[in-house]
Amino acid sequence: MPVHLPLVAKHEGEHTYCAYCPKLCRFSCPVSTVEGRETTTPWGKMSSLHHVVTEALPLDPAYAATWYACTGCKRCTEFCAHDNQVADTLIDARSEAVRHGVAPGEALEVIAKHQSRERNAALRADAIFADSMSDLSQTIAYVPGCTTVMQSGDAALHGLEVTRALTTASTRVEASACCGLPLLEAGDHDGFVRAAQAFLTRVSKQDVAVFQDPGCLHALRVTAKTHGVESRTTLLHITELAASRLQRFHERKTDGPVRYHDPCRLGRGLGVFDEPRRVLQQILGRPPDEFVENRAHSECSGAGGQLPRLYKQTSKDIAKERMGQHARHGGGTVVTACPAAANAFRKNGDAIVLDIVTLMRDSLL
Ligand code: SF4
Ligand code: SF4
């Protein structure tokens, strides 16, 4: 019986191009680079999908597992003459894998445990932010994101302090539930759409929502829209807000290099390359140091796309590789604007790693 994968139908051109491609973006993928195998190159992952769609291969767990070997970093797209959206294609393939009962057990576990993770993050946020979360009449919502709340309570608080200092309007915290991104990445397309819709309804009374985690912002500003979920609230990353209020930061003395890592979803995902650099230039009194592989060609931290849950060692090796590049470029401090990337670097290298919100908080006038 022909296999029916409706969510993948719109990607027919993309997986077909890949299947017949001489692997031109092979070098660009962090997953296959650290694994050293063809199966997890963009070509390998998209070809297995193509051959399943065209019934040359069975829809089975081994091929479906390759669709999860992607952080969603979009780096391969930068080197593709067809601008192929490999990450988006593989995300939709994952939902078909779940629907057909061939998804990896770890992905099903992410979906099954989503509500309890969401509840735990909300409880933790209650403890961190105390009474800042309830007043829905406020003009601005500050959104730390579940990962920030669970892994970096201090950075979550610093983000709120910065948001309040940069705006004259009243600000509340929105951390009562998840944007739904983990569901989408694990393969629950419908669950993501419901969660994104519910999240945007919760901030619909605010004029602006300021996000700390670029993953949540990208999910709601870009991905949700492609699924028909629109926002009436202006959704901003905290570095976009800060870049429009540079006079609020004073210069700080820093020793040694301070190298900026572009988070994939903030940079390639949302096109926010200059704003964090302008903020850092204001604070450092000079442009930040750079990786050779930066901006649109920046390499990944390995922390996205549920890779840390499905390909744990690969995820760690990607972070180590990026920290190795940092050391080879001269070491010093790494600063980034993504809490998940900051945590991955702290766990997998020796460098001092700073979240940009902490630098901003310490430099407020
Ligand atoms: S994404 Fe583009 S360059 Fe990479 S394998 Fe597919 S067609 Fe080739
Ligand atoms: S989006 Fe990133 S991780 Fe995924 S296939 Fe492309 S380069 Fe590899």
Short mmCIF file of C-alpha atoms and ligand atoms in Angstrom, two decimals:
data_model
loop_
_atom_site.label_atom_id
_atom_site.label_comp_id
_atom_site.label_asym_id
_atom_site.label_seq_id
_atom_site.Cartn_x
_atom_site.Cartn_y
_atom_site.Cartn_z
CA MET A 1 0.00 0.00 0.00
CA PRO A 2 1.47 3.44 -0.95
CA VAL A 3 2.74 5.38 2.03
CA HIS A 4 0.81 8.62 2.63
CA LEU A 5 2.85 11.45 4.20
CA PRO A 6 0.70 14.58 3.75
CA LEU A 7 2.91 16.90 5.84
CA VAL A 8 5.87 16.06 3.61
CA ALA A 9 4.01 16.60 0.31
CA LYS A 10 4.93 20.30 0.14
CA HIS A 11 8.63 19.36 0.41
CA GLU A 12 8.66 17.10 -2.66
CA GLY A 13 10.96 19.42 -4.62
CA GLU A 14 13.35 19.70 -1.68
CA HIS A 15 13.87 16.01 -0.96
CA THR A 16 14.04 15.27 -4.67
CA TYR A 17 16.78 17.88 -5.25
CA CYS A 18 18.74 16.43 -2.35
CA ALA A 19 18.41 12.82 -3.51
CA TYR A 20 20.00 13.72 -6.87
CA CYS A 21 22.57 16.16 -5.46
CA PRO A 22 26.30 15.36 -5.38
CA LYS A 23 26.24 16.23 -1.64
CA LEU A 24 27.33 19.83 -2.17
CA CYS A 25 26.57 20.91 1.40
CA ARG A 26 28.07 17.81 3.00
CA PHE A 27 30.78 19.75 4.90
CA SER A 28 28.28 22.17 6.44
CA CYS A 29 26.32 19.87 8.76
CA PRO A 30 27.49 19.76 12.38
CA VAL A 31 25.87 16.36 12.95
CA SER A 32 27.57 14.44 10.13
CA THR A 33 30.83 16.32 10.68
CA VAL A 34 31.24 15.04 14.24
CA GLU A 35 29.72 11.61 13.46
CA GLY A 36 31.82 11.15 10.30
CA ARG A 37 29.13 9.23 8.44
CA GLU A 38 27.18 9.71 5.22
CA THR A 39 23.84 8.69 6.74
CA THR A 40 23.52 11.93 8.71
CA THR A 41 24.66 14.37 6.03
CA PRO A 42 21.83 16.60 4.77
CA TRP A 43 21.93 14.46 1.62
CA GLY A 44 21.68 11.24 3.63
CA LYS A 45 18.74 12.38 5.75
CA MET A 46 16.81 13.89 2.85
CA SER A 47 17.56 10.92 0.56
CA SER A 48 16.19 8.42 3.08
CA LEU A 49 13.00 10.52 3.19
CA HIS A 50 12.86 10.72 -0.63
CA HIS A 51 13.24 6.97 -1.00
CA VAL A 52 10.54 6.35 1.61
CA VAL A 53 8.17 8.76 -0.16
CA THR A 54 8.85 7.10 -3.54
CA GLU A 55 8.52 3.64 -1.94
CA ALA A 56 12.05 2.57 -2.80
CA LEU A 57 12.60 2.09 0.94
CA PRO A 58 10.15 1.01 3.65
CA LEU A 59 8.91 3.51 6.24
CA ASP A 60 10.68 1.92 9.16
CA PRO A 61 12.34 3.06 12.42
CA ALA A 62 15.90 2.97 11.04
CA TYR A 63 15.19 5.50 8.29
CA ALA A 64 12.91 7.60 10.51
CA ALA A 65 15.72 7.84 13.09
CA THR A 66 17.88 9.72 10.56
CA TRP A 67 15.25 12.50 10.36
CA TYR A 68 15.98 13.26 14.03
CA ALA A 69 19.73 13.67 13.42
CA CYS A 70 19.34 17.41 12.80
CA THR A 71 19.66 20.37 15.16
CA GLY A 72 17.55 22.59 12.90
CA CYS A 73 20.55 24.92 12.51
CA LYS A 74 19.81 25.73 8.82
CA ARG A 75 23.52 25.92 8.00
CA CYS A 76 23.19 23.56 5.02
CA THR A 77 20.65 25.92 3.45
CA GLU A 78 23.31 28.66 3.29
CA PHE A 79 25.39 26.45 0.98
CA CYS A 80 22.54 25.10 -1.16
CA ALA A 81 22.03 26.54 -4.65
CA HIS A 82 18.32 25.69 -4.30
CA ASP A 83 17.93 27.29 -0.87
CA ASN A 84 16.61 23.91 0.26
CA GLN A 85 14.94 24.04 3.67
CA VAL A 86 16.30 20.76 5.00
CA ALA A 87 15.48 21.46 8.66
CA ASP A 88 11.81 22.29 7.94
CA THR A 89 11.45 19.21 5.75
CA LEU A 90 12.88 16.89 8.39
CA ILE A 91 10.68 18.44 11.10
CA ASP A 92 7.56 17.62 9.07
CA ALA A 93 8.92 14.12 8.36
CA ARG A 94 9.21 13.55 12.12
CA SER A 95 5.49 14.18 12.62
CA GLU A 96 4.77 11.60 9.91
CA ALA A 97 7.12 9.15 11.66
CA VAL A 98 5.14 9.59 14.89
CA ARG A 99 1.83 9.20 13.04
CA HIS A 100 3.02 5.96 11.43
CA GLY A 101 4.44 4.52 14.65
CA VAL A 102 8.09 4.47 13.54
CA ALA A 103 9.50 7.38 15.57
CA PRO A 104 12.32 6.75 18.06
CA GLY A 105 11.27 6.00 21.65
CA GLU A 106 13.13 9.10 22.94
CA ALA A 107 10.99 11.34 20.71
CA LEU A 108 7.79 9.72 21.99
CA GLU A 109 9.06 10.28 25.51
CA VAL A 110 9.55 14.02 24.84
CA ILE A 111 5.93 14.20 23.70
CA ALA A 112 4.61 12.08 26.58
CA LYS A 113 6.49 14.11 29.20
CA HIS A 114 5.81 17.51 27.67
CA GLN A 115 3.02 18.50 30.03
CA SER A 116 4.96 17.58 33.15
CA ARG A 117 8.06 19.49 31.86
CA GLU A 118 5.82 22.46 31.15
CA ARG A 119 4.30 22.28 34.65
CA ASN A 120 7.73 22.04 36.28
CA ALA A 121 8.98 25.05 34.31
CA ALA A 122 5.91 27.08 35.34
CA LEU A 123 6.44 26.16 39.01
CA ARG A 124 10.10 27.10 38.79
CA ALA A 125 9.16 30.40 37.13
CA ASP A 126 6.70 31.09 39.98
CA ALA A 127 9.56 30.67 42.44
CA ILE A 128 12.00 32.83 40.42
CA PHE A 129 9.69 35.70 39.54
CA ALA A 130 7.42 35.70 42.61
CA ASP A 131 4.64 38.24 41.92
CA SER A 132 5.69 39.42 38.43
CA MET A 133 3.53 37.00 36.47
CA SER A 134 -0.10 37.70 37.17
CA ASP A 135 -1.16 41.18 36.00
CA LEU A 136 -2.48 40.71 32.46
CA SER A 137 -3.17 44.45 32.08
CA GLN A 138 0.51 45.27 31.65
CA THR A 139 1.78 46.55 28.30
CA ILE A 140 4.80 44.31 27.80
CA ALA A 141 5.30 40.59 28.34
CA TYR A 142 8.78 39.29 29.13
CA VAL A 143 9.18 35.66 28.02
CA PRO A 144 12.23 33.87 29.47
CA GLY A 145 11.42 30.45 27.92
CA CYS A 146 11.26 27.08 29.69
CA THR A 147 14.94 26.24 29.06
CA THR A 148 16.13 29.52 30.60
CA VAL A 149 13.88 29.05 33.61
CA MET A 150 14.97 25.43 34.17
CA GLN A 151 18.70 25.82 33.44
CA SER A 152 19.61 29.48 34.10
CA GLY A 153 17.43 31.06 36.78
CA ASP A 154 19.86 33.99 37.17
CA ALA A 155 19.84 34.74 33.44
CA ALA A 156 16.02 34.57 33.48
CA LEU A 157 15.94 37.25 36.18
CA HIS A 158 18.57 39.36 34.41
CA GLY A 159 16.42 39.35 31.28
CA LEU A 160 13.48 40.73 33.25
CA GLU A 161 15.65 43.44 34.84
CA VAL A 162 16.97 44.48 31.42
CA THR A 163 13.50 44.52 29.85
CA ARG A 164 12.12 46.66 32.66
CA ALA A 165 15.07 49.04 32.54
CA LEU A 166 14.78 49.52 28.78
CA THR A 167 11.07 50.21 28.64
CA THR A 168 8.95 52.82 30.34
CA ALA A 169 5.83 50.64 30.04
CA SER A 170 4.82 48.11 32.70
CA THR A 171 6.09 44.56 32.17
CA ARG A 172 4.82 41.19 33.33
CA VAL A 173 6.43 37.76 32.97
CA GLU A 174 4.85 35.12 30.74
CA ALA A 175 6.21 31.73 31.76
CA SER A 176 3.02 29.85 32.56
CA ALA A 177 3.32 27.42 29.63
CA CYS A 178 5.54 26.38 26.73
CA CYS A 179 5.49 27.74 23.15
CA GLY A 180 5.25 24.15 21.91
CA LEU A 181 8.59 23.95 20.09
CA PRO A 182 9.72 20.71 21.81
CA LEU A 183 6.51 19.06 20.58
CA LEU A 184 7.19 20.07 16.98
CA GLU A 185 10.80 18.94 17.16
CA ALA A 186 9.75 15.58 18.61
CA GLY A 187 7.09 15.05 15.95
CA ASP A 188 3.78 16.32 17.35
CA HIS A 189 2.75 18.85 14.72
CA ASP A 190 -0.82 19.28 15.99
CA GLY A 191 0.38 19.66 19.58
CA PHE A 192 2.73 22.46 18.49
CA VAL A 193 -0.03 24.33 16.65
CA ARG A 194 -2.30 24.13 19.73
CA ALA A 195 0.48 25.24 22.09
CA ALA A 196 1.61 28.13 19.86
CA GLN A 197 -1.98 29.34 19.46
CA ALA A 198 -2.54 29.17 23.23
CA PHE A 199 0.74 30.98 23.93
CA LEU A 200 -0.05 33.82 21.54
CA THR A 201 -3.53 34.16 23.05
CA ARG A 202 -1.93 34.55 26.50
CA VAL A 203 0.20 37.49 25.33
CA SER A 204 -2.48 38.99 23.06
CA LYS A 205 -3.31 41.74 25.60
CA GLN A 206 0.27 42.99 25.50
CA ASP A 207 1.56 45.26 22.72
CA VAL A 208 5.02 43.72 22.78
CA ALA A 209 6.47 40.39 23.96
CA VAL A 210 10.23 40.37 24.62
CA PHE A 211 11.89 36.95 24.35
CA GLN A 212 15.12 35.73 25.85
CA ASP A 213 15.29 32.35 24.08
CA PRO A 214 15.62 32.72 20.29
CA GLY A 215 14.15 29.21 19.87
CA CYS A 216 10.79 30.22 21.39
CA LEU A 217 10.77 33.49 19.42
CA HIS A 218 11.55 31.77 16.11
CA ALA A 219 8.86 29.16 16.78
CA LEU A 220 6.22 31.86 17.34
CA ARG A 221 7.35 34.58 14.90
CA VAL A 222 8.26 32.35 11.94
CA THR A 223 7.24 28.69 12.32
CA ALA A 224 3.77 29.29 13.78
CA LYS A 225 2.96 31.63 10.90
CA THR A 226 3.76 28.90 8.37
CA HIS A 227 1.19 26.79 10.21
CA GLY A 228 -1.46 29.52 9.99
CA VAL A 229 -1.01 30.84 13.56
CA GLU A 230 -0.58 34.63 13.57
CA SER A 231 0.29 37.02 16.39
CA ARG A 232 -1.25 40.46 16.99
CA THR A 233 1.50 41.19 19.51
CA THR A 234 4.90 42.42 18.30
CA LEU A 235 7.41 39.67 19.12
CA LEU A 236 11.00 40.82 19.76
CA HIS A 237 14.25 39.31 20.90
CA ILE A 238 15.75 41.09 23.90
CA THR A 239 18.81 42.09 21.83
CA GLU A 240 16.53 43.78 19.28
CA LEU A 241 15.01 45.84 22.10
CA ALA A 242 18.46 46.61 23.56
CA ALA A 243 19.91 47.68 20.19
CA SER A 244 17.23 50.38 20.01
CA ARG A 245 18.21 51.71 23.49
CA LEU A 246 22.02 51.64 23.33
CA GLN A 247 22.34 54.82 25.39
CA ARG A 248 21.07 52.85 28.41
CA PHE A 249 24.33 50.86 28.64
CA HIS A 250 27.70 52.03 29.91
CA GLU A 251 31.09 50.69 28.87
CA ARG A 252 32.63 47.94 31.04
CA LYS A 253 36.25 47.08 31.31
CA THR A 254 36.88 43.55 30.01
CA ASP A 255 40.10 41.58 29.90
CA GLY A 256 41.00 39.45 26.90
CA PRO A 257 38.92 38.48 23.88
CA VAL A 258 35.10 38.41 24.16
CA ARG A 259 33.90 36.30 21.25
CA TYR A 260 30.28 36.33 20.09
CA HIS A 261 28.59 33.08 19.05
CA ASP A 262 25.56 33.57 16.74
CA PRO A 263 22.71 31.35 17.93
CA CYS A 264 21.31 29.53 14.87
CA ARG A 265 17.68 30.54 15.33
CA LEU A 266 18.51 34.16 16.15
CA GLY A 267 20.97 34.56 13.27
CA ARG A 268 20.02 32.35 10.32
CA GLY A 269 16.50 31.86 11.68
CA LEU A 270 15.48 35.47 12.36
CA GLY A 271 18.21 37.44 10.58
CA VAL A 272 19.30 39.07 13.87
CA PHE A 273 23.07 39.34 13.35
CA ASP A 274 23.84 43.02 13.92
CA GLU A 275 21.76 43.86 17.01
CA PRO A 276 23.73 41.73 19.52
CA ARG A 277 26.99 43.01 18.02
CA ARG A 278 25.87 46.63 18.37
CA VAL A 279 24.96 46.01 22.03
CA LEU A 280 28.33 44.33 22.65
CA GLN A 281 30.20 47.16 20.92
CA GLN A 282 28.46 49.65 23.22
CA ILE A 283 29.32 47.62 26.33
CA LEU A 284 32.87 46.59 25.37
CA GLY A 285 33.83 49.89 23.75
CA ARG A 286 34.94 47.92 20.67
CA PRO A 287 33.44 45.31 18.34
CA PRO A 288 33.26 41.82 19.87
CA ASP A 289 35.81 39.25 18.78
CA GLU A 290 34.56 36.87 16.10
CA PHE A 291 34.65 33.21 15.21
CA VAL A 292 35.92 32.65 11.66
CA GLU A 293 32.67 30.74 11.11
CA ASN A 294 30.24 33.50 12.04
CA ARG A 295 27.02 35.23 11.02
CA ALA A 296 25.20 33.20 8.33
CA HIS A 297 28.01 30.63 8.33
CA SER A 298 28.14 30.30 12.10
CA GLU A 299 28.45 26.77 13.42
CA CYS A 300 25.94 25.24 15.78
CA SER A 301 26.12 24.57 19.55
CA GLY A 302 24.45 21.16 19.14
CA ALA A 303 21.74 22.08 21.63
CA GLY A 304 18.76 22.36 19.26
CA GLY A 305 16.26 20.12 17.52
CA GLN A 306 16.02 17.65 20.45
CA LEU A 307 19.50 16.39 19.52
CA PRO A 308 20.60 16.34 23.20
CA ARG A 309 17.83 13.83 23.88
CA LEU A 310 18.10 11.66 20.75
CA TYR A 311 21.81 11.86 19.87
CA LYS A 312 23.33 12.79 23.21
CA GLN A 313 27.00 12.16 22.44
CA THR A 314 26.75 13.84 19.03
CA SER A 315 25.22 16.90 20.65
CA LYS A 316 28.09 17.10 23.16
CA ASP A 317 30.70 16.59 20.43
CA ILE A 318 29.24 19.48 18.40
CA ALA A 319 29.53 21.82 21.41
CA LYS A 320 33.11 20.61 22.03
CA GLU A 321 33.96 21.28 18.38
CA ARG A 322 32.67 24.87 18.68
CA MET A 323 34.62 25.40 21.90
CA GLY A 324 37.69 24.01 20.13
CA GLN A 325 37.24 26.68 17.42
CA HIS A 326 36.98 29.32 20.17
CA ALA A 327 40.28 28.13 21.70
CA ARG A 328 42.00 28.05 18.28
CA HIS A 329 40.86 31.61 17.55
CA GLY A 330 42.53 32.84 20.77
CA GLY A 331 40.23 31.77 23.62
CA GLY A 332 38.88 34.25 26.15
CA THR A 333 35.20 34.65 26.98
CA VAL A 334 32.35 33.35 24.84
CA VAL A 335 29.18 35.40 24.86
CA THR A 336 25.96 34.26 23.27
CA ALA A 337 22.28 35.14 23.21
CA CYS A 338 20.80 31.65 23.60
CA PRO A 339 20.46 29.96 27.01
CA ALA A 340 20.61 26.43 25.54
CA ALA A 341 23.82 27.21 23.62
CA ALA A 342 25.38 28.84 26.70
CA ASN A 343 24.64 25.72 28.77
CA ALA A 344 26.00 23.38 26.10
CA PHE A 345 29.25 25.38 25.95
CA ARG A 346 29.62 25.49 29.74
CA LYS A 347 29.24 21.71 29.96
CA ASN A 348 31.56 20.93 27.07
CA GLY A 349 34.48 23.33 27.32
CA ASP A 350 36.72 25.29 29.67
CA ALA A 351 35.95 28.81 28.47
CA ILE A 352 34.06 31.38 30.51
CA VAL A 353 30.63 31.54 28.90
CA LEU A 354 28.36 34.54 29.41
CA ASP A 355 24.77 35.08 28.47
CA ILE A 356 24.43 38.48 26.79
CA VAL A 357 21.56 39.39 29.17
CA THR A 358 23.94 39.13 32.12
CA LEU A 359 26.44 41.47 30.45
CA MET A 360 23.58 43.85 29.66
CA ARG A 361 22.25 43.73 33.22
CA ASP A 362 25.71 44.50 34.62
CA SER A 363 26.12 47.43 32.20
CA LEU A 364 22.80 49.22 32.75
CA LEU A 365 23.08 52.90 33.56
S1 SF4 B 1 20.44 20.86 0.72
FE1 SF4 B 1 21.04 21.51 -1.34
S2 SF4 B 1 23.28 21.25 -1.41
FE2 SF4 B 1 22.53 20.06 0.36
S3 SF4 B 1 22.19 17.96 -0.42
FE3 SF4 B 1 20.24 19.07 -0.61
S4 SF4 B 1 20.24 19.90 -2.71
FE4 SF4 B 1 22.37 19.34 -2.19
S1 SF4 B 2 19.79 22.05 9.42
FE1 SF4 B 2 21.86 21.89 10.35
S2 SF4 B 2 21.84 19.91 11.47
FE2 SF4 B 2 20.09 19.91 10.03
S3 SF4 B 2 20.85 18.91 8.18
FE3 SF4 B 2 21.16 21.12 7.88
S4 SF4 B 2 23.24 21.54 8.60
FE4 SF4 B 2 22.64 19.51 9.40
#
